[in-house]
CSV table of C-alpha atoms and ligand atoms in Angstrom, one decimal:
chain,number,residue,atom,x,y,z
G,1,UNK,CA,-11.9,5.1,-4.2
G,2,UNK,CA,-8.7,6.8,-5.2
G,3,UNK,CA,-6.3,8.8,-3.0
G,4,UNK,CA,-2.7,9.8,-2.8
G,5,UNK,CA,0.0,10.2,-0.2
G,6,UNK,CA,0.0,13.9,0.5
G,7,UNK,CA,2.1,16.2,2.7
G,8,UNK,CA,0.9,17.5,6.1
G,9,UNK,CA,3.5,20.2,6.0
G,10,UNK,CA,2.0,23.4,7.6
G,11,UNK,CA,-1.1,21.6,9.0
G,12,UNK,CA,-2.7,18.3,8.8
G,13,UNK,CA,-5.7,19.7,7.0
G,14,UNK,CA,-3.5,20.8,4.1
G,15,UNK,CA,-3.4,17.2,2.9
G,16,UNK,CA,-7.1,17.1,2.9
G,17,UNK,CA,-7.4,20.4,1.1
G,18,UNK,CA,-4.9,19.2,-1.5
G,19,UNK,CA,-6.8,15.9,-1.9
G,20,UNK,CA,-10.0,17.8,-2.6
G,21,UNK,CA,-8.3,20.1,-5.1
G,22,UNK,CA,-7.0,17.0,-7.0
G,23,UNK,CA,-10.4,15.4,-7.1
G,24,UNK,CA,-9.4,12.5,-4.9
G,25,UNK,CA,-11.8,10.4,-2.8
G,26,UNK,CA,-9.4,9.9,0.1
G,27,UNK,CA,-5.8,10.6,1.3
G,28,UNK,CA,-2.9,8.9,2.9
G,29,UNK,CA,-0.8,10.9,5.4
G,30,UNK,CA,2.0,10.6,8.0
G,31,UNK,CA,0.4,11.8,11.1
G,32,UNK,CA,3.8,13.1,12.4
G,33,UNK,CA,7.3,13.7,11.1
G,34,UNK,CA,8.0,10.1,10.1
G,35,UNK,CA,11.7,10.4,10.5
G,36,UNK,CA,11.6,11.2,14.2
G,37,UNK,CA,11.0,8.8,17.2
G,38,UNK,CA,9.2,11.4,19.3
G,39,UNK,CA,6.3,13.6,18.3
G,40,UNK,CA,4.4,16.1,20.2
G,41,UNK,CA,0.9,14.9,21.0
G,42,UNK,CA,-1.9,16.0,18.8
G,43,UNK,CA,-3.8,19.0,20.1
G,44,UNK,CA,-7.6,19.3,20.3
G,45,UNK,CA,-7.7,21.9,17.5
G,46,UNK,CA,-5.8,19.7,15.1
G,47,UNK,CA,-8.0,16.8,15.9
G,48,UNK,CA,-11.2,18.7,15.6
G,49,UNK,CA,-10.3,20.5,12.4
G,50,UNK,CA,-9.1,17.2,10.8
G,51,UNK,CA,-12.2,15.3,11.8
G,52,UNK,CA,-14.6,18.0,10.6
G,53,UNK,CA,-12.9,18.6,7.3
G,54,UNK,CA,-12.9,14.7,6.8
G,55,UNK,CA,-16.7,14.7,7.4
G,56,UNK,CA,-17.2,17.6,5.2
G,57,UNK,CA,-15.2,16.0,2.3
G,58,UNK,CA,-17.1,12.6,2.7
G,59,UNK,CA,-13.7,10.9,3.5
G,60,UNK,CA,-14.9,9.3,6.7
G,61,UNK,CA,-14.0,5.6,7.0
G,62,UNK,CA,-11.6,5.7,4.2
G,63,UNK,CA,-8.5,7.7,5.2
G,64,UNK,CA,-5.2,6.0,5.5
G,65,UNK,CA,-2.0,6.7,7.6
G,66,UNK,CA,1.4,5.4,6.9
G,67,UNK,CA,3.6,4.6,10.0
G,68,UNK,CA,7.1,5.7,10.4
G,69,UNK,CA,9.9,3.9,8.6
G,70,UNK,CA,11.8,3.9,11.9
G,71,UNK,CA,9.6,1.2,13.3
G,72,UNK,CA,11.0,-2.4,13.2
G,73,UNK,CA,8.7,-4.8,15.0
G,74,UNK,CA,10.9,-7.7,13.9
G,75,UNK,CA,14.1,-6.3,15.4
G,76,UNK,CA,16.2,-8.7,17.5
G,77,UNK,CA,17.6,-5.7,19.4
G,78,UNK,CA,15.5,-5.4,22.5
G,79,UNK,CA,16.0,-1.6,22.8
G,80,UNK,CA,15.1,-1.0,19.2
G,81,UNK,CA,12.2,-3.4,19.4
G,82,UNK,CA,10.8,-1.7,22.6
G,83,UNK,CA,11.1,1.8,21.0
G,84,UNK,CA,9.4,0.5,17.9
G,85,UNK,CA,6.5,-0.8,20.0
G,86,UNK,CA,6.2,2.5,21.7
G,87,UNK,CA,6.3,4.5,18.4
G,88,UNK,CA,3.7,2.1,16.8
G,89,UNK,CA,1.5,2.5,19.9
G,90,UNK,CA,1.8,6.3,19.3
G,91,UNK,CA,0.9,5.8,15.6
G,92,UNK,CA,-2.2,3.8,16.5
G,93,UNK,CA,-3.3,6.3,19.2
G,94,UNK,CA,-2.9,9.2,16.7
G,95,UNK,CA,-5.0,7.4,14.1
G,96,UNK,CA,-7.7,6.7,16.7
G,97,UNK,CA,-7.8,10.3,17.8
G,98,UNK,CA,-8.1,11.5,14.2
G,99,UNK,CA,-10.7,8.8,13.2
G,100,UNK,CA,-8.2,7.4,10.6
G,101,UNK,CA,-9.4,3.8,10.1
G,102,UNK,CA,-6.3,2.3,8.4
G,103,UNK,CA,-2.7,2.4,9.5
G,104,UNK,CA,-0.2,0.8,7.0
G,105,UNK,CA,3.1,-0.3,8.2
G,106,UNK,CA,6.0,-2.5,6.9
G,107,UNK,CA,6.2,-5.8,8.7
G,108,UNK,CA,9.9,-5.3,9.7
G,109,UNK,CA,13.4,-6.7,9.1
G,110,UNK,CA,14.9,-9.5,11.0
G,111,UNK,CA,18.5,-8.2,10.5
G,112,UNK,CA,20.8,-10.5,12.5
G,113,UNK,CA,18.3,-13.1,13.6
G,114,UNK,CA,16.3,-15.4,11.4
G,115,UNK,CA,13.0,-15.2,9.4
G,116,UNK,CA,11.2,-17.3,11.9
G,117,UNK,CA,12.5,-15.3,14.9
G,118,UNK,CA,11.5,-12.0,13.1
G,119,UNK,CA,8.0,-13.2,12.4
G,120,UNK,CA,7.6,-14.4,16.1
G,121,UNK,CA,9.0,-11.0,17.2
G,122,UNK,CA,6.2,-9.1,15.2
G,123,UNK,CA,3.5,-11.3,16.6
G,124,UNK,CA,4.7,-10.6,20.1
G,125,UNK,CA,4.8,-6.9,19.4
G,126,UNK,CA,1.2,-7.1,18.2
G,127,UNK,CA,0.1,-8.8,21.4
G,128,UNK,CA,1.5,-5.9,23.3
G,129,UNK,CA,0.2,-3.4,20.9
G,130,UNK,CA,-3.4,-4.7,21.1
G,131,UNK,CA,-3.2,-4.9,24.8
G,132,UNK,CA,-2.1,-1.3,25.0
G,133,UNK,CA,-4.8,-0.1,22.7
G,134,UNK,CA,-7.6,-2.3,23.6
G,135,UNK,CA,-10.9,-1.4,22.1
G,136,UNK,CA,-9.5,0.8,19.5
G,137,UNK,CA,-10.9,0.5,16.0
G,138,UNK,CA,-7.8,1.4,14.0
G,139,UNK,CA,-7.0,-1.5,11.5
G,140,UNK,CA,-3.2,-2.1,11.3
G,141,UNK,CA,-2.3,-3.2,7.8
G,142,UNK,CA,0.9,-5.2,7.1
G,143,UNK,CA,2.2,-4.1,3.8
G,144,UNK,CA,3.9,-6.4,1.3
G,145,UNK,CA,7.4,-5.5,0.6
G,146,UNK,CA,9.9,-6.1,-2.3
G,147,UNK,CA,11.9,-8.3,0.3
G,148,UNK,CA,15.2,-6.6,0.0
G,149,UNK,CA,17.7,-7.5,2.7
G,150,UNK,CA,16.1,-9.1,5.6
G,151,UNK,CA,12.7,-7.3,5.1
G,152,UNK,CA,9.8,-9.6,5.8
G,153,UNK,CA,6.5,-9.6,4.0
G,154,UNK,CA,7.5,-10.2,0.3
G,155,UNK,CA,5.5,-13.3,-0.2
G,156,UNK,CA,1.8,-13.6,0.2
G,157,UNK,CA,2.2,-16.8,2.1
G,158,UNK,CA,4.5,-15.0,4.6
G,159,UNK,CA,1.9,-12.3,5.1
G,160,UNK,CA,-0.7,-15.0,5.8
G,161,UNK,CA,1.6,-16.9,8.2
G,162,UNK,CA,2.3,-13.6,10.0
G,163,UNK,CA,-1.5,-12.9,10.2
G,164,UNK,CA,-2.0,-16.4,11.7
G,165,UNK,CA,0.8,-16.0,14.3
G,166,UNK,CA,-0.6,-12.7,15.4
G,167,UNK,CA,-4.1,-13.9,15.6
G,168,UNK,CA,-3.0,-16.9,17.5
G,169,UNK,CA,-2.4,-14.6,20.5
G,170,UNK,CA,-4.9,-11.9,19.8
G,171,UNK,CA,-8.7,-12.2,19.2
G,172,UNK,CA,-9.0,-8.8,17.7
G,173,UNK,CA,-9.0,-10.1,14.0
G,174,UNK,CA,-11.0,-7.1,12.9
G,175,UNK,CA,-8.0,-4.9,13.9
G,176,UNK,CA,-5.6,-6.6,11.5
G,177,UNK,CA,-5.5,-6.2,7.7
G,178,UNK,CA,-3.1,-6.1,4.8
G,179,UNK,CA,-2.0,-3.5,2.4
G,180,UNK,CA,-0.8,-4.7,-1.1
G,181,UNK,CA,1.5,-2.4,-3.0
G,182,UNK,CA,1.6,-3.2,-6.8
G,183,UNK,CA,5.2,-2.0,-7.2
G,184,UNK,CA,6.3,-4.1,-4.2
G,185,UNK,CA,4.5,-7.2,-5.5
G,186,UNK,CA,6.0,-6.9,-9.0
G,187,UNK,CA,9.5,-6.0,-8.0
G,188,UNK,CA,9.1,-8.8,-5.4
G,189,UNK,CA,8.5,-11.3,-8.1
G,190,UNK,CA,4.8,-11.5,-8.8
G,191,UNK,CA,4.4,-10.7,-12.5
G,192,UNK,CA,1.8,-7.9,-13.0
G,193,UNK,CA,2.9,-6.9,-16.5
G,194,UNK,CA,0.0,-8.4,-18.4
G,195,UNK,CA,-3.6,-8.7,-17.7
G,196,UNK,CA,-3.4,-12.4,-17.5
G,197,UNK,CA,-0.4,-12.6,-15.3
G,198,UNK,CA,-1.7,-9.9,-12.9
G,199,UNK,CA,-5.1,-11.8,-12.7
G,200,UNK,CA,-3.1,-14.9,-11.9
G,201,UNK,CA,-1.2,-13.0,-9.2
G,202,UNK,CA,-4.4,-11.9,-7.7
G,203,UNK,CA,-5.8,-15.4,-7.7
G,204,UNK,CA,-2.7,-16.5,-5.7
G,205,UNK,CA,-3.3,-13.7,-3.2
G,206,UNK,CA,-6.8,-14.9,-3.0
G,207,UNK,CA,-5.8,-18.5,-2.4
G,208,UNK,CA,-2.9,-17.8,-0.2
G,209,UNK,CA,-4.1,-15.0,2.0
G,210,UNK,CA,-7.8,-14.2,1.2
G,211,UNK,CA,-8.8,-11.0,-0.6
G,212,UNK,CA,-10.9,-10.0,2.4
G,213,UNK,CA,-7.8,-9.2,4.3
G,214,UNK,CA,-6.7,-6.6,1.9
G,215,UNK,CA,-8.0,-3.4,3.2
G,216,UNK,CA,-5.8,-0.8,1.3
G,217,UNK,CA,-4.0,-0.9,-2.1
G,218,UNK,CA,-1.0,1.1,-3.0
G,219,UNK,CA,-1.1,1.7,-6.7
G,220,UNK,CA,2.3,2.3,-8.0
G,221,UNK,CA,4.0,1.3,-11.1
G,222,UNK,CA,7.5,0.0,-10.8
G,223,UNK,CA,11.0,1.4,-12.0
G,224,UNK,CA,12.7,-1.9,-11.2
G,225,UNK,CA,12.1,-5.0,-13.3
G,226,UNK,CA,10.0,-8.0,-12.3
G,227,UNK,CA,11.7,-9.6,-9.3
G,228,UNK,CA,14.4,-7.0,-9.1
G,229,UNK,CA,13.7,-6.3,-5.4
G,230,UNK,CA,14.0,-2.6,-6.1
G,231,UNK,CA,11.5,-0.4,-4.3
G,232,UNK,CA,11.2,2.5,-6.7
G,233,UNK,CA,7.8,3.8,-7.6
G,234,UNK,CA,6.9,4.9,-11.2
G,235,UNK,CA,4.0,6.7,-12.7
G,236,UNK,CA,1.0,4.6,-13.6
G,237,UNK,CA,1.4,2.9,-17.0
G,238,UNK,CA,5.0,4.1,-17.4
G,239,UNK,CA,6.9,1.4,-15.5
G,240,UNK,CA,7.6,-2.2,-15.8
G,241,UNK,CA,4.0,-3.1,-14.7
G,242,UNK,CA,2.2,-1.0,-17.4
G,243,UNK,CA,-1.5,-0.4,-18.0
G,244,UNK,CA,-2.7,-4.0,-18.4
G,245,UNK,CA,-1.7,-5.1,-14.8
G,246,UNK,CA,-3.5,-2.1,-13.4
G,247,UNK,CA,-6.5,-2.9,-15.4
G,248,UNK,CA,-6.6,-6.3,-13.9
G,249,UNK,CA,-6.3,-5.0,-10.4
G,250,UNK,CA,-8.8,-2.2,-10.8
G,251,UNK,CA,-11.5,-4.5,-12.3
G,252,UNK,CA,-11.6,-6.9,-9.4
G,253,UNK,CA,-14.8,-6.4,-7.7
G,254,UNK,CA,-13.2,-7.4,-4.3
G,255,UNK,CA,-11.1,-4.3,-4.6
G,256,UNK,CA,-13.9,-2.0,-5.6
G,257,UNK,CA,-14.6,-0.4,-2.2
G,258,UNK,CA,-11.1,-0.2,-0.6
G,259,UNK,CA,-8.8,2.9,-0.6
G,260,UNK,CA,-6.4,2.8,-3.6
G,261,UNK,CA,-3.5,5.1,-2.8
G,262,UNK,CA,-1.0,6.6,-5.3
G,263,UNK,CA,2.6,6.8,-3.9
G,264,UNK,CA,4.1,7.8,-7.1
G,265,UNK,CA,6.7,10.6,-7.5
G,266,UNK,CA,5.4,14.2,-7.3
G,267,UNK,CA,8.5,16.0,-8.5
G,268,UNK,CA,8.3,17.9,-11.8
G,269,UNK,CA,5.1,17.9,-13.8
G,270,UNK,CA,3.8,16.4,-16.9
G,271,UNK,CA,3.4,19.4,-19.1
G,272,UNK,CA,1.4,21.9,-17.0
G,273,UNK,CA,-0.3,19.1,-15.0
G,274,UNK,CA,0.6,17.8,-11.5
G,275,UNK,CA,1.6,14.2,-11.5
G,276,UNK,CA,-1.2,13.2,-9.2
G,277,UNK,CA,-3.7,14.6,-11.7
G,278,UNK,CA,-2.1,12.6,-14.6
G,279,UNK,CA,-2.0,9.4,-12.6
G,280,UNK,CA,-5.5,9.7,-11.3
G,281,UNK,CA,-6.8,10.3,-14.7
G,282,UNK,CA,-5.2,7.2,-16.0
G,283,UNK,CA,-6.3,5.1,-13.2
G,284,UNK,CA,-9.9,6.2,-13.8
G,285,UNK,CA,-9.7,5.4,-17.5
G,286,UNK,CA,-8.1,2.0,-16.8
G,287,UNK,CA,-10.8,1.2,-14.4
G,288,UNK,CA,-13.5,2.2,-16.8
G,289,UNK,CA,-12.0,0.5,-19.8
G,290,UNK,CA,-11.8,3.7,-21.9
G,291,UNK,CA,-8.7,4.0,-23.9
G,292,UNK,CA,-5.7,5.9,-22.6
G,293,UNK,CA,-2.8,7.0,-24.5
G,294,UNK,CA,-0.5,5.2,-25.1
G,295,UNK,CA,-2.5,2.3,-24.0
G,296,UNK,CA,-0.8,-1.0,-24.4
G,297,UNK,CA,-3.8,-3.2,-24.7
G,298,UNK,CA,-7.2,-2.9,-26.1
G,299,UNK,CA,-10.3,-4.3,-24.4
G,300,UNK,CA,-13.6,-5.3,-25.9
G,301,UNK,CA,-15.9,-3.0,-24.2
G,302,UNK,CA,-16.2,-1.3,-20.9
G,303,UNK,CA,-17.7,-3.4,-18.2
G,304,UNK,CA,-19.1,-2.4,-14.9
G,305,UNK,CA,-16.6,-2.6,-12.1
G,306,UNK,CA,-18.7,-5.2,-10.3
G,307,UNK,CA,-18.6,-7.7,-13.2
G,308,UNK,CA,-18.0,-11.0,-11.9
G,309,UNK,CA,-15.7,-13.9,-13.1
G,310,UNK,CA,-12.0,-13.4,-12.8
G,311,UNK,CA,-10.4,-13.2,-16.1
G,312,UNK,CA,-13.5,-12.5,-18.0
G,313,UNK,CA,-11.5,-9.8,-19.9
G,314,UNK,CA,-9.0,-12.4,-21.0
G,315,UNK,CA,-11.7,-13.9,-23.0
G,316,UNK,CA,-13.0,-10.7,-24.5
G,317,UNK,CA,-12.1,-10.5,-28.1
G,318,UNK,CA,-10.2,-7.5,-29.0
G,319,UNK,CA,-11.8,-5.3,-31.5
G,320,UNK,CA,-8.5,-4.5,-33.0
G,321,UNK,CA,-7.2,-8.1,-32.6
G,322,UNK,CA,-4.2,-6.8,-30.9
G,323,UNK,CA,-4.8,-7.8,-27.4
G,324,UNK,CA,-1.7,-8.4,-25.3
G,325,UNK,CA,-3.8,-9.8,-22.6
G,326,UNK,CA,-4.0,-13.3,-23.9
G,327,UNK,CA,-2.7,-15.9,-21.6
G,328,UNK,CA,0.4,-16.3,-23.6
G,329,UNK,CA,2.2,-14.3,-21.2
G,330,UNK,CA,5.9,-15.1,-20.8
G,331,UNK,CA,6.7,-17.7,-18.1
G,332,UNK,CA,7.2,-16.2,-14.7
G,333,UNK,CA,10.7,-16.4,-13.5
G,334,UNK,CA,10.2,-17.2,-9.8
G,335,UNK,CA,13.8,-17.6,-9.2
G,336,UNK,CA,15.6,-14.9,-7.1
G,337,UNK,CA,17.3,-12.2,-9.2
G,338,UNK,CA,20.3,-10.5,-8.1
G,339,UNK,CA,20.0,-8.4,-5.0
G,340,UNK,CA,19.0,-4.9,-5.5
G,341,UNK,CA,20.9,-2.3,-3.8
G,342,UNK,CA,19.3,-1.1,-0.5
G,343,UNK,CA,17.2,1.9,-0.8
G,344,UNK,CA,18.7,5.1,0.3
G,345,UNK,CA,17.1,6.2,3.5
G,346,UNK,CA,18.2,9.8,3.1
G,347,UNK,CA,16.3,11.8,0.5
G,348,UNK,CA,13.9,14.6,0.4
G,349,UNK,CA,10.8,14.5,2.5
G,350,UNK,CA,8.5,14.4,-0.6
G,351,UNK,CA,10.4,11.6,-2.2
G,352,UNK,CA,9.6,9.5,0.8
G,353,UNK,CA,6.3,8.7,-0.6
G,354,UNK,CA,8.0,7.1,-3.5
G,355,UNK,CA,9.2,4.4,-1.4
G,356,UNK,CA,6.3,4.0,1.0
P,1,ZN,ZN1,7.6,1.2,-1.9
P,2,ZN,ZN1,3.3,1.4,-0.4
């Protein structure tokens, strides 16, 4: 189930039309201008046309919204924290109105306080959010981050701790989920650059969080190196993750039926093709095991996506004997590399999706 973050410029339905023309199975959108605190409420026409178009395309139950970057539920500043809760409430309400089941957001940054205080602050914010939106079906998904500055949510264990804190106070477990971004994971220190290493990272995610909590995947390659804490998305197969890591992710049966969203750059084009077309084709090829050019690994034979047994591909002999997927992967430096410079919050609207 592949989608892409697409623009709602002009009309919300434009994103749906574009998704259809790209041959996608779903879409991710901002339901408002993500750089503004206030948005005018959705009108009935917008809601109706979005809902009927979603149904027509068969996208029901799989669309995704990304919350505004202005929101910081971990902020120690009371005014900013209250504003963040108000805006997040608005985001949840808009999703509920539009029938968007998944709302992805970054956990937040603790800035001048501490990690623990920041996590507690998010949990308290959630208590308020779930109270205000009681009975709603929208699943709020905490997205993993590269962990730059004081941003929370880099480590799988931290996401799990945050989930537990939130669920201590709220009983609505079905309204909470996690979104895993491959670029953020890799740049955050989880090696996804070989089939074996990526399989190991997914196993860690399974052990430390539980794969059933992962409701959305963001599939982005990374411009930054492993552990660089640089949040810069690259086209699939062309970054520091590469094809093999995506194969490992795409062939996990647990991820088979969740939305997988591209947030890769759109600028320019590859030859005469749109980048989304190029990246989608590559993902599909990697999922099916057919060869892609320039593929960096070779696999024995295509296996159905539902094939069980983690790492079964590691054992598959390579027909050309050139598999880079053997567990000879370089040791994973788990140390903290130098601080990456903070992402520039001011750049073009389209470029935003690159850092979502
Ligand atoms: Zn990002
Ligand atoms: Zn993302």
